[in-house]
Amino acid sequence: MSDAAADDGDSSQRESSVEQRFSRYERQWRYAPIGLAGQQRLRQSRVLLIGCGALGSVAAELLVRAGVGSLRIVDRDFLEWNNLQRQSLYTEEDVRRGWPKAVTAAERLAAINHEVSIEPIVADATWERIGPWFESVDVVIDGTDNFETRFLINDASCQTGIPWVFAGCLGAEGQSMTIVPGVTPCLRCLMPDGPPAAGESPTCDSAGILGTIIHVMASIQVTEALKWIVGDRDAIQPRLSVIDLWTSGLRSLDLGKLPREACPTCAGGERLWLSGERASQSVVLCGRNSVQVSLPTAPDLDTLPSRIASARVLVSNAFLVRLRVEDHELTVFRDGRVIVSGETDPAAARSLVARHLGM
Ligand SMILES: [Zn+2]
């Protein structure tokens, strides 16, 4: 046998062992733009997902089934009954158990694909914390529900050069764009003045939201991430996709003509959100009739219930304590955040927390 024939034999043997190793992903790598080489890249990839509610939980499941190497999931919230209509990773039992979404998602995802390393982080995405989450990841998926956090992600992306995939949904409509710093327009290119002021734009509280558009937009986000990870950079276009499932409307706006050199963020190097200049201390949570308040120091969750005589303890576990006080529910997390349910006025929420928890 000639050397060349031996080499051929070796390489076909290698290929068949790779095929075997990736057999569970066969239908995916048979798709030519992915291929076996792309599947191997996926196995080595690391994805950061910020927000594991509607978009995030759907995206997480798709990423894990596709065989990414690792997935870091950041979420600040716990599950509620009205999440189940669209957040298809979760069950009724998860709502009853009262664990944070990030931990619940990690448990479910590990059962779907044990090969993926999952890192749940129960925390708010703030300018103080976001830096280390971007370390050694290939791409970031936006699973948030607010523009403040998206502008923070956009700053961190422009700072690190790591691309991110934006999506937002309201009613039956969804929007999506992929930001590759230095290559495609960033979020600030599109919205030079930053996020709309609170109360200025409709929210899913007022306008409602369909589970179907969530799945469409999360699918687009994950496909964009797959393109990036397997290295098909030409397939990523500078476009804003706008889809309305109810009117069957489909638009794709070419953003390639935006004057990127005028953008203070991606061209000018300004980092208003990452520097903390545009940070807020209390946040009205979209779709939740709730306000989040941050305590100055992290509380001791073990002793907390006994220290508040006026409170009834509804849930107490390793991650959070939920108390009923003055017709409100306060959910206190280990990292010092308190979600005040049944309140939309930040000042009233802060004073309630100060009265009962001290701050
Ligand atoms: Zn820009």
mmCIF file of C-alpha atoms and ligand atoms in Angstrom:
data_model
loop_
_atom_site.group_PDB
_atom_site.id
_atom_site.type_symbol
_atom_site.label_atom_id
_atom_site.label_comp_id
_atom_site.label_asym_id
_atom_site.label_seq_id
_atom_site.Cartn_x
_atom_site.Cartn_y
_atom_site.Cartn_z
ATOM 1 C CA MET A 1 0.000 0.000 0.000
ATOM 2 C CA SER A 2 1.399 3.420 -0.931
ATOM 3 C CA ASP A 3 1.858 6.169 1.689
ATOM 4 C CA ALA A 4 -0.930 8.188 0.092
ATOM 5 C CA ALA A 5 -3.340 5.250 0.352
ATOM 6 C CA ALA A 6 -2.339 4.747 4.007
ATOM 7 C CA ASP A 7 -2.984 8.452 4.684
ATOM 8 C CA ASP A 8 -6.383 8.155 3.036
ATOM 9 C CA GLY A 9 -7.158 5.179 5.235
ATOM 10 C CA ASP A 10 -6.062 7.070 8.366
ATOM 11 C CA SER A 11 -8.101 10.143 7.539
ATOM 12 C CA SER A 12 -11.257 8.193 6.703
ATOM 13 C CA GLN A 13 -10.835 6.281 9.965
ATOM 14 C CA ARG A 14 -10.416 9.560 11.830
ATOM 15 C CA GLU A 15 -13.485 10.928 10.140
ATOM 16 C CA SER A 16 -15.599 7.926 11.025
ATOM 17 C CA SER A 17 -14.556 8.147 14.675
ATOM 18 C CA VAL A 18 -15.511 11.838 14.678
ATOM 19 C CA GLU A 19 -18.820 10.915 13.071
ATOM 20 C CA GLN A 20 -19.383 8.393 15.814
ATOM 21 C CA ARG A 21 -18.506 10.890 18.520
ATOM 22 C CA PHE A 22 -20.965 13.389 17.123
ATOM 23 C CA SER A 23 -23.671 10.898 16.149
ATOM 24 C CA ARG A 24 -26.329 12.585 18.276
ATOM 25 C CA TYR A 25 -25.843 15.745 16.192
ATOM 26 C CA GLU A 26 -25.891 13.923 12.847
ATOM 27 C CA ARG A 27 -28.939 15.692 11.388
ATOM 28 C CA GLN A 28 -27.275 18.999 12.196
ATOM 29 C CA TRP A 29 -23.806 18.383 10.742
ATOM 30 C CA ARG A 30 -25.312 16.820 7.627
ATOM 31 C CA TYR A 31 -26.375 20.399 6.890
ATOM 32 C CA ALA A 32 -23.434 21.503 4.730
ATOM 33 C CA PRO A 33 -22.764 24.997 6.204
ATOM 34 C CA ILE A 34 -22.183 23.298 9.573
ATOM 35 C CA GLY A 35 -20.495 20.026 8.633
ATOM 36 C CA LEU A 36 -18.357 17.935 10.962
ATOM 37 C CA ALA A 37 -15.781 20.710 11.267
ATOM 38 C CA GLY A 38 -18.507 23.115 12.388
ATOM 39 C CA GLN A 39 -19.808 20.581 14.887
ATOM 40 C CA GLN A 40 -16.313 20.334 16.359
ATOM 41 C CA ARG A 41 -16.156 24.112 16.632
ATOM 42 C CA LEU A 42 -19.517 24.069 18.368
ATOM 43 C CA ARG A 43 -18.205 21.547 20.895
ATOM 44 C CA GLN A 44 -15.341 23.923 21.725
ATOM 45 C CA SER A 45 -17.521 27.024 21.862
ATOM 46 C CA ARG A 46 -18.586 29.035 24.906
ATOM 47 C CA VAL A 47 -21.776 31.053 24.888
ATOM 48 C CA LEU A 48 -22.942 33.693 27.361
ATOM 49 C CA LEU A 49 -26.702 34.051 27.739
ATOM 50 C CA ILE A 50 -27.932 37.081 29.655
ATOM 51 C CA GLY A 51 -31.539 36.591 30.753
ATOM 52 C CA CYS A 52 -33.209 33.184 30.909
ATOM 53 C CA GLY A 53 -36.864 34.182 30.704
ATOM 54 C CA ALA A 54 -38.826 33.915 27.475
ATOM 55 C CA LEU A 55 -36.211 34.421 24.739
ATOM 56 C CA GLY A 56 -33.402 33.130 26.936
ATOM 57 C CA SER A 57 -34.968 29.845 27.982
ATOM 58 C CA VAL A 58 -35.865 28.965 24.391
ATOM 59 C CA ALA A 59 -32.401 29.988 23.157
ATOM 60 C CA ALA A 60 -30.724 27.998 25.953
ATOM 61 C CA GLU A 61 -32.526 24.814 24.983
ATOM 62 C CA LEU A 62 -31.660 25.217 21.286
ATOM 63 C CA LEU A 63 -27.985 25.929 22.068
ATOM 64 C CA VAL A 64 -27.676 22.930 24.355
ATOM 65 C CA ARG A 65 -29.375 20.582 21.897
ATOM 66 C CA ALA A 66 -27.078 21.929 19.144
ATOM 67 C CA GLY A 67 -24.059 20.863 21.216
ATOM 68 C CA VAL A 68 -22.229 24.031 22.261
ATOM 69 C CA GLY A 69 -19.342 23.330 24.618
ATOM 70 C CA SER A 70 -20.418 25.513 27.495
ATOM 71 C CA LEU A 71 -23.222 27.868 28.353
ATOM 72 C CA ARG A 72 -23.036 30.561 31.017
ATOM 73 C CA ILE A 73 -26.559 31.621 32.037
ATOM 74 C CA VAL A 74 -27.177 34.821 33.952
ATOM 75 C CA ASP A 75 -30.649 35.572 35.303
ATOM 76 C CA ARG A 76 -31.908 37.630 38.226
ATOM 77 C CA ASP A 77 -35.437 36.323 38.512
ATOM 78 C CA PHE A 78 -37.584 33.472 39.807
ATOM 79 C CA LEU A 79 -40.478 31.751 38.044
ATOM 80 C CA GLU A 80 -44.091 32.887 38.111
ATOM 81 C CA TRP A 81 -47.259 31.277 36.802
ATOM 82 C CA ASN A 82 -47.671 33.752 33.950
ATOM 83 C CA ASN A 83 -44.206 32.761 32.615
ATOM 84 C CA LEU A 84 -45.338 29.268 31.609
ATOM 85 C CA GLN A 85 -47.367 30.518 28.622
ATOM 86 C CA ARG A 86 -44.137 31.268 26.723
ATOM 87 C CA GLN A 87 -41.120 29.995 28.708
ATOM 88 C CA SER A 88 -41.248 26.427 27.480
ATOM 89 C CA LEU A 89 -38.228 25.110 29.382
ATOM 90 C CA TYR A 90 -40.126 25.332 32.680
ATOM 91 C CA THR A 91 -42.958 23.415 34.345
ATOM 92 C CA GLU A 92 -45.618 24.005 36.995
ATOM 93 C CA GLU A 93 -43.466 22.164 39.516
ATOM 94 C CA ASP A 94 -40.654 24.662 38.873
ATOM 95 C CA VAL A 95 -42.996 27.525 39.777
ATOM 96 C CA ARG A 96 -44.075 25.764 42.988
ATOM 97 C CA ARG A 97 -40.492 24.996 43.970
ATOM 98 C CA GLY A 98 -39.580 28.671 43.770
ATOM 99 C CA TRP A 99 -35.980 28.326 42.609
ATOM 100 C CA PRO A 100 -34.309 31.027 40.518
ATOM 101 C CA LYS A 101 -34.654 30.637 36.757
ATOM 102 C CA ALA A 102 -30.916 30.260 36.130
ATOM 103 C CA VAL A 103 -30.640 27.267 38.488
ATOM 104 C CA THR A 104 -33.868 25.675 37.252
ATOM 105 C CA ALA A 105 -32.752 26.073 33.643
ATOM 106 C CA ALA A 106 -29.334 24.569 34.393
ATOM 107 C CA GLU A 107 -30.924 21.490 35.934
ATOM 108 C CA ARG A 108 -33.284 20.991 32.971
ATOM 109 C CA LEU A 109 -30.555 21.623 30.360
ATOM 110 C CA ALA A 110 -28.185 19.125 31.992
ATOM 111 C CA ALA A 111 -30.882 16.472 31.590
ATOM 112 C CA ILE A 112 -31.270 17.398 27.898
ATOM 113 C CA ASN A 113 -27.552 17.184 27.067
ATOM 114 C CA HIS A 114 -25.007 16.082 29.680
ATOM 115 C CA GLU A 115 -22.130 16.918 27.323
ATOM 116 C CA VAL A 116 -22.634 20.656 27.718
ATOM 117 C CA SER A 117 -21.077 22.428 30.672
ATOM 118 C CA ILE A 118 -23.686 24.755 32.202
ATOM 119 C CA GLU A 119 -22.808 27.597 34.546
ATOM 120 C CA PRO A 120 -25.843 29.241 36.171
ATOM 121 C CA ILE A 121 -25.343 32.668 37.743
ATOM 122 C CA VAL A 122 -28.182 34.170 39.819
ATOM 123 C CA ALA A 123 -27.489 37.878 39.524
ATOM 124 C CA ASP A 124 -28.533 41.108 37.914
ATOM 125 C CA ALA A 125 -26.536 42.195 34.872
ATOM 126 C CA THR A 126 -24.924 45.373 36.172
ATOM 127 C CA TRP A 127 -21.892 47.332 35.053
ATOM 128 C CA GLU A 128 -19.943 46.161 38.127
ATOM 129 C CA ARG A 129 -20.505 42.475 37.381
ATOM 130 C CA ILE A 130 -20.727 42.079 33.622
ATOM 131 C CA GLY A 131 -16.978 42.215 32.793
ATOM 132 C CA PRO A 132 -15.934 38.738 34.010
ATOM 133 C CA TRP A 133 -18.963 37.108 32.361
ATOM 134 C CA PHE A 134 -17.598 38.159 28.961
ATOM 135 C CA GLU A 135 -14.254 36.458 29.644
ATOM 136 C CA SER A 136 -13.435 33.607 27.254
ATOM 137 C CA VAL A 137 -16.818 33.455 25.530
ATOM 138 C CA ASP A 138 -17.300 33.415 21.754
ATOM 139 C CA VAL A 139 -20.697 35.049 21.461
ATOM 140 C CA VAL A 140 -23.387 36.597 23.666
ATOM 141 C CA ILE A 141 -27.150 36.099 23.367
ATOM 142 C CA ASP A 142 -29.521 38.790 24.619
ATOM 143 C CA GLY A 143 -32.323 37.183 26.602
ATOM 144 C CA THR A 144 -33.205 40.373 28.466
ATOM 145 C CA ASP A 145 -36.433 42.322 28.438
ATOM 146 C CA ASN A 146 -35.121 45.864 28.725
ATOM 147 C CA PHE A 147 -32.998 48.327 26.792
ATOM 148 C CA GLU A 148 -30.932 49.462 29.791
ATOM 149 C CA THR A 149 -29.327 46.015 30.001
ATOM 150 C CA ARG A 150 -29.024 45.759 26.225
ATOM 151 C CA PHE A 151 -27.032 49.005 26.098
ATOM 152 C CA LEU A 152 -24.804 47.605 28.854
ATOM 153 C CA ILE A 153 -24.289 44.400 26.809
ATOM 154 C CA ASN A 154 -23.601 46.559 23.744
ATOM 155 C CA ASP A 155 -20.916 48.511 25.644
ATOM 156 C CA ALA A 156 -19.281 45.321 26.928
ATOM 157 C CA SER A 157 -19.389 43.823 23.440
ATOM 158 C CA CYS A 158 -17.771 46.895 21.852
ATOM 159 C CA GLN A 159 -15.178 46.889 24.655
ATOM 160 C CA THR A 160 -14.220 43.226 24.212
ATOM 161 C CA GLY A 161 -14.915 42.731 20.499
ATOM 162 C CA ILE A 162 -17.197 39.789 21.307
ATOM 163 C CA PRO A 163 -20.334 39.794 19.124
ATOM 164 C CA TRP A 164 -23.853 39.708 20.561
ATOM 165 C CA VAL A 165 -27.275 38.949 19.133
ATOM 166 C CA PHE A 166 -30.095 41.302 20.079
ATOM 167 C CA ALA A 167 -33.775 40.380 20.021
ATOM 168 C CA GLY A 168 -36.890 41.979 21.445
ATOM 169 C CA CYS A 169 -40.550 40.953 21.283
ATOM 170 C CA LEU A 170 -43.853 42.641 21.958
ATOM 171 C CA GLY A 171 -47.318 41.398 21.064
ATOM 172 C CA ALA A 172 -46.875 39.284 17.939
ATOM 173 C CA GLU A 173 -43.876 41.284 16.691
ATOM 174 C CA GLY A 174 -40.186 40.607 17.076
ATOM 175 C CA GLN A 175 -36.984 42.400 16.082
ATOM 176 C CA SER A 176 -33.485 41.056 15.849
ATOM 177 C CA MET A 177 -29.991 42.142 14.822
ATOM 178 C CA THR A 178 -26.501 40.743 15.179
ATOM 179 C CA ILE A 179 -23.739 43.072 16.320
ATOM 180 C CA VAL A 180 -20.177 42.226 15.332
ATOM 181 C CA PRO A 181 -18.089 45.074 16.794
ATOM 182 C CA GLY A 182 -16.079 46.895 14.181
ATOM 183 C CA VAL A 183 -17.888 45.106 11.360
ATOM 184 C CA THR A 184 -21.639 45.726 11.673
ATOM 185 C CA PRO A 185 -23.529 48.643 13.261
ATOM 186 C CA CYS A 186 -24.004 48.433 17.047
ATOM 187 C CA LEU A 187 -27.187 49.092 19.028
ATOM 188 C CA ARG A 188 -26.172 52.714 19.635
ATOM 189 C CA CYS A 189 -25.675 53.234 15.878
ATOM 190 C CA LEU A 190 -29.369 52.403 15.602
ATOM 191 C CA MET A 191 -30.504 54.308 18.731
ATOM 192 C CA PRO A 192 -28.021 57.179 19.210
ATOM 193 C CA ASP A 193 -29.902 58.624 22.197
ATOM 194 C CA GLY A 194 -29.886 55.370 24.136
ATOM 195 C CA PRO A 195 -32.904 53.532 25.558
ATOM 196 C CA PRO A 196 -36.386 55.061 25.422
ATOM 197 C CA ALA A 197 -37.340 56.700 28.743
ATOM 198 C CA ALA A 198 -39.291 54.560 31.200
ATOM 199 C CA GLY A 199 -42.988 54.580 30.354
ATOM 200 C CA GLU A 200 -42.321 55.952 26.872
ATOM 201 C CA SER A 201 -42.696 52.693 25.006
ATOM 202 C CA PRO A 202 -45.258 49.914 25.468
ATOM 203 C CA THR A 203 -44.218 46.867 27.502
ATOM 204 C CA CYS A 204 -45.430 43.276 27.550
ATOM 205 C CA ASP A 205 -47.446 44.346 30.627
ATOM 206 C CA SER A 206 -49.585 46.627 28.522
ATOM 207 C CA ALA A 207 -49.342 45.106 25.044
ATOM 208 C CA GLY A 208 -49.132 41.394 25.888
ATOM 209 C CA ILE A 209 -46.915 38.887 24.136
ATOM 210 C CA LEU A 210 -47.381 35.646 22.194
ATOM 211 C CA GLY A 211 -45.303 32.573 22.940
ATOM 212 C CA THR A 212 -44.971 31.938 19.201
ATOM 213 C CA ILE A 213 -42.994 35.103 18.398
ATOM 214 C CA ILE A 214 -40.631 34.305 21.283
ATOM 215 C CA HIS A 215 -39.772 30.953 19.696
ATOM 216 C CA VAL A 216 -39.265 32.530 16.256
ATOM 217 C CA MET A 217 -36.929 35.237 17.539
ATOM 218 C CA ALA A 218 -34.954 32.933 19.841
ATOM 219 C CA SER A 219 -34.494 30.602 16.861
ATOM 220 C CA ILE A 220 -33.117 33.476 14.799
ATOM 221 C CA GLN A 221 -30.735 34.425 17.624
ATOM 222 C CA VAL A 222 -29.390 30.909 17.990
ATOM 223 C CA THR A 223 -28.967 30.513 14.225
ATOM 224 C CA GLU A 224 -26.930 33.730 14.160
ATOM 225 C CA ALA A 225 -24.775 32.376 16.994
ATOM 226 C CA LEU A 226 -24.285 29.088 15.095
ATOM 227 C CA LYS A 227 -23.157 31.021 11.984
ATOM 228 C CA TRP A 228 -20.595 32.900 14.064
ATOM 229 C CA ILE A 229 -19.302 29.842 15.915
ATOM 230 C CA VAL A 230 -18.843 27.650 12.825
ATOM 231 C CA GLY A 231 -17.062 30.553 11.151
ATOM 232 C CA ASP A 232 -19.521 31.396 8.372
ATOM 233 C CA ARG A 233 -19.011 35.126 8.838
ATOM 234 C CA ASP A 234 -20.372 36.025 5.390
ATOM 235 C CA ALA A 235 -23.761 34.656 6.431
ATOM 236 C CA ILE A 236 -24.059 37.368 9.097
ATOM 237 C CA GLN A 237 -25.602 40.459 7.565
ATOM 238 C CA PRO A 238 -25.893 43.994 8.958
ATOM 239 C CA ARG A 239 -29.674 43.844 9.027
ATOM 240 C CA LEU A 240 -32.544 44.498 11.412
ATOM 241 C CA SER A 241 -35.162 41.785 10.966
ATOM 242 C CA VAL A 242 -38.716 42.720 11.903
ATOM 243 C CA ILE A 243 -41.345 39.998 11.942
ATOM 244 C CA ASP A 244 -45.053 40.278 12.770
ATOM 245 C CA LEU A 245 -46.634 36.860 13.023
ATOM 246 C CA TRP A 246 -50.202 38.196 13.231
ATOM 247 C CA THR A 247 -50.098 40.272 10.049
ATOM 248 C CA SER A 248 -47.594 37.900 8.392
ATOM 249 C CA GLY A 249 -45.308 40.908 7.935
ATOM 250 C CA LEU A 250 -41.622 40.308 7.302
ATOM 251 C CA ARG A 251 -39.115 43.132 6.851
ATOM 252 C CA SER A 252 -35.364 43.158 6.779
ATOM 253 C CA LEU A 253 -33.764 46.596 6.960
ATOM 254 C CA ASP A 254 -30.252 47.033 5.600
ATOM 255 C CA LEU A 255 -28.186 48.708 8.332
ATOM 256 C CA GLY A 256 -25.019 48.644 6.261
ATOM 257 C CA LYS A 257 -25.561 52.256 5.245
ATOM 258 C CA LEU A 258 -25.711 53.632 8.822
ATOM 259 C CA PRO A 259 -22.890 56.125 9.412
ATOM 260 C CA ARG A 260 -20.968 54.052 11.954
ATOM 261 C CA GLU A 261 -18.185 56.633 12.224
ATOM 262 C CA ALA A 262 -20.692 58.963 13.954
ATOM 263 C CA CYS A 263 -21.480 56.454 16.722
ATOM 264 C CA PRO A 264 -20.123 57.505 20.144
ATOM 265 C CA THR A 265 -19.967 53.870 21.297
ATOM 266 C CA CYS A 266 -18.531 51.659 18.570
ATOM 267 C CA ALA A 267 -16.518 54.390 16.811
ATOM 268 C CA GLY A 268 -15.968 56.930 19.610
ATOM 269 C CA GLY A 269 -15.160 54.501 22.434
ATOM 270 C CA GLU A 270 -17.741 55.979 24.847
ATOM 271 C CA ARG A 271 -18.936 53.462 27.504
ATOM 272 C CA LEU A 272 -21.780 55.237 29.317
ATOM 273 C CA TRP A 273 -23.373 52.008 30.559
ATOM 274 C CA LEU A 274 -20.240 49.954 31.224
ATOM 275 C CA SER A 275 -18.699 52.786 33.248
ATOM 276 C CA GLY A 276 -21.776 52.991 35.494
ATOM 277 C CA GLU A 277 -22.564 56.545 34.384
ATOM 278 C CA ARG A 278 -26.029 55.464 33.247
ATOM 279 C CA ALA A 279 -26.721 52.909 36.016
ATOM 280 C CA SER A 280 -29.896 52.959 38.090
ATOM 281 C CA GLN A 281 -30.401 51.591 41.613
ATOM 282 C CA SER A 282 -33.956 50.374 41.270
ATOM 283 C CA VAL A 283 -35.484 48.798 38.198
ATOM 284 C CA VAL A 284 -39.121 48.354 37.226
ATOM 285 C CA LEU A 285 -39.363 44.790 35.917
ATOM 286 C CA CYS A 286 -41.164 44.436 32.605
ATOM 287 C CA GLY A 287 -44.257 42.270 32.696
ATOM 288 C CA ARG A 288 -43.952 41.633 36.417
ATOM 289 C CA ASN A 289 -45.792 44.408 38.292
ATOM 290 C CA SER A 290 -42.590 44.441 40.327
ATOM 291 C CA VAL A 291 -39.629 46.619 41.231
ATOM 292 C CA GLN A 292 -36.123 45.384 41.960
ATOM 293 C CA VAL A 293 -34.171 47.145 44.709
ATOM 294 C CA SER A 294 -30.532 46.480 45.620
ATOM 295 C CA LEU A 295 -29.484 46.287 49.268
ATOM 296 C CA PRO A 296 -26.129 47.903 50.073
ATOM 297 C CA THR A 297 -24.820 44.639 51.592
ATOM 298 C CA ALA A 298 -25.733 41.002 50.976
ATOM 299 C CA PRO A 299 -28.138 39.660 53.627
ATOM 300 C CA ASP A 300 -27.773 36.486 55.698
ATOM 301 C CA LEU A 301 -30.612 34.418 54.257
ATOM 302 C CA ASP A 302 -30.457 31.827 57.040
ATOM 303 C CA THR A 303 -31.303 34.275 59.810
ATOM 304 C CA LEU A 304 -33.404 36.706 57.763
ATOM 305 C CA PRO A 305 -36.865 35.147 58.404
ATOM 306 C CA SER A 306 -36.395 35.171 62.183
ATOM 307 C CA ARG A 307 -35.207 38.775 62.187
ATOM 308 C CA ILE A 308 -38.368 40.175 60.599
ATOM 309 C CA ALA A 309 -41.185 39.639 63.072
ATOM 310 C CA SER A 310 -43.834 41.278 60.878
ATOM 311 C CA ALA A 311 -43.213 38.968 57.935
ATOM 312 C CA ARG A 312 -44.697 35.631 56.942
ATOM 313 C CA VAL A 313 -42.196 33.333 55.235
ATOM 314 C CA LEU A 314 -43.621 31.964 51.966
ATOM 315 C CA VAL A 315 -40.515 30.326 50.477
ATOM 316 C CA SER A 316 -37.072 29.703 51.908
ATOM 317 C CA ASN A 317 -34.376 27.773 50.040
ATOM 318 C CA ALA A 318 -30.665 27.911 49.308
ATOM 319 C CA PHE A 319 -31.093 30.703 46.769
ATOM 320 C CA LEU A 320 -33.769 33.056 48.076
ATOM 321 C CA VAL A 321 -36.267 33.896 50.804
ATOM 322 C CA ARG A 322 -39.769 35.137 49.976
ATOM 323 C CA LEU A 323 -41.637 37.091 52.633
ATOM 324 C CA ARG A 324 -45.115 38.548 52.819
ATOM 325 C CA VAL A 325 -45.164 42.043 54.335
ATOM 326 C CA GLU A 326 -47.826 44.785 54.134
ATOM 327 C CA ASP A 327 -49.719 43.195 51.193
ATOM 328 C CA HIS A 328 -46.496 42.842 49.206
ATOM 329 C CA GLU A 329 -44.185 39.956 48.544
ATOM 330 C CA LEU A 330 -40.477 40.578 48.968
ATOM 331 C CA THR A 331 -38.121 38.060 47.384
ATOM 332 C CA VAL A 332 -34.632 38.457 48.806
ATOM 333 C CA PHE A 333 -31.691 36.949 46.899
ATOM 334 C CA ARG A 334 -28.271 36.018 48.247
ATOM 335 C CA ASP A 335 -26.586 38.752 46.216
ATOM 336 C CA GLY A 336 -28.564 41.481 47.977
ATOM 337 C CA ARG A 337 -31.319 42.080 45.460
ATOM 338 C CA VAL A 338 -34.931 42.331 46.555
ATOM 339 C CA ILE A 339 -37.823 41.965 44.126
ATOM 340 C CA VAL A 340 -40.899 43.753 45.442
ATOM 341 C CA SER A 341 -43.991 42.191 43.861
ATOM 342 C CA GLY A 342 -47.253 44.115 43.592
ATOM 343 C CA GLU A 343 -45.488 47.477 43.287
ATOM 344 C CA THR A 344 -44.522 49.550 40.274
ATOM 345 C CA ASP A 345 -43.400 52.746 42.007
ATOM 346 C CA PRO A 346 -39.616 52.553 42.635
ATOM 347 C CA ALA A 347 -39.747 55.043 45.530
ATOM 348 C CA ALA A 348 -42.522 53.117 47.310
ATOM 349 C CA ALA A 349 -40.632 49.852 46.784
ATOM 350 C CA ARG A 350 -37.409 51.311 48.194
ATOM 351 C CA SER A 351 -39.169 52.630 51.280
ATOM 352 C CA LEU A 352 -40.918 49.285 51.882
ATOM 353 C CA VAL A 353 -37.569 47.490 51.707
ATOM 354 C CA ALA A 354 -35.942 50.086 53.953
ATOM 355 C CA ARG A 355 -38.730 49.716 56.549
ATOM 356 C CA HIS A 356 -38.472 45.956 56.780
ATOM 357 C CA LEU A 357 -34.962 44.991 55.726
ATOM 358 C CA GLY A 358 -33.084 48.210 56.459
ATOM 359 C CA MET A 359 -30.843 49.775 53.814
HETATM 360 ZN ZN ZN B 1 -22.265 51.976 17.041
#
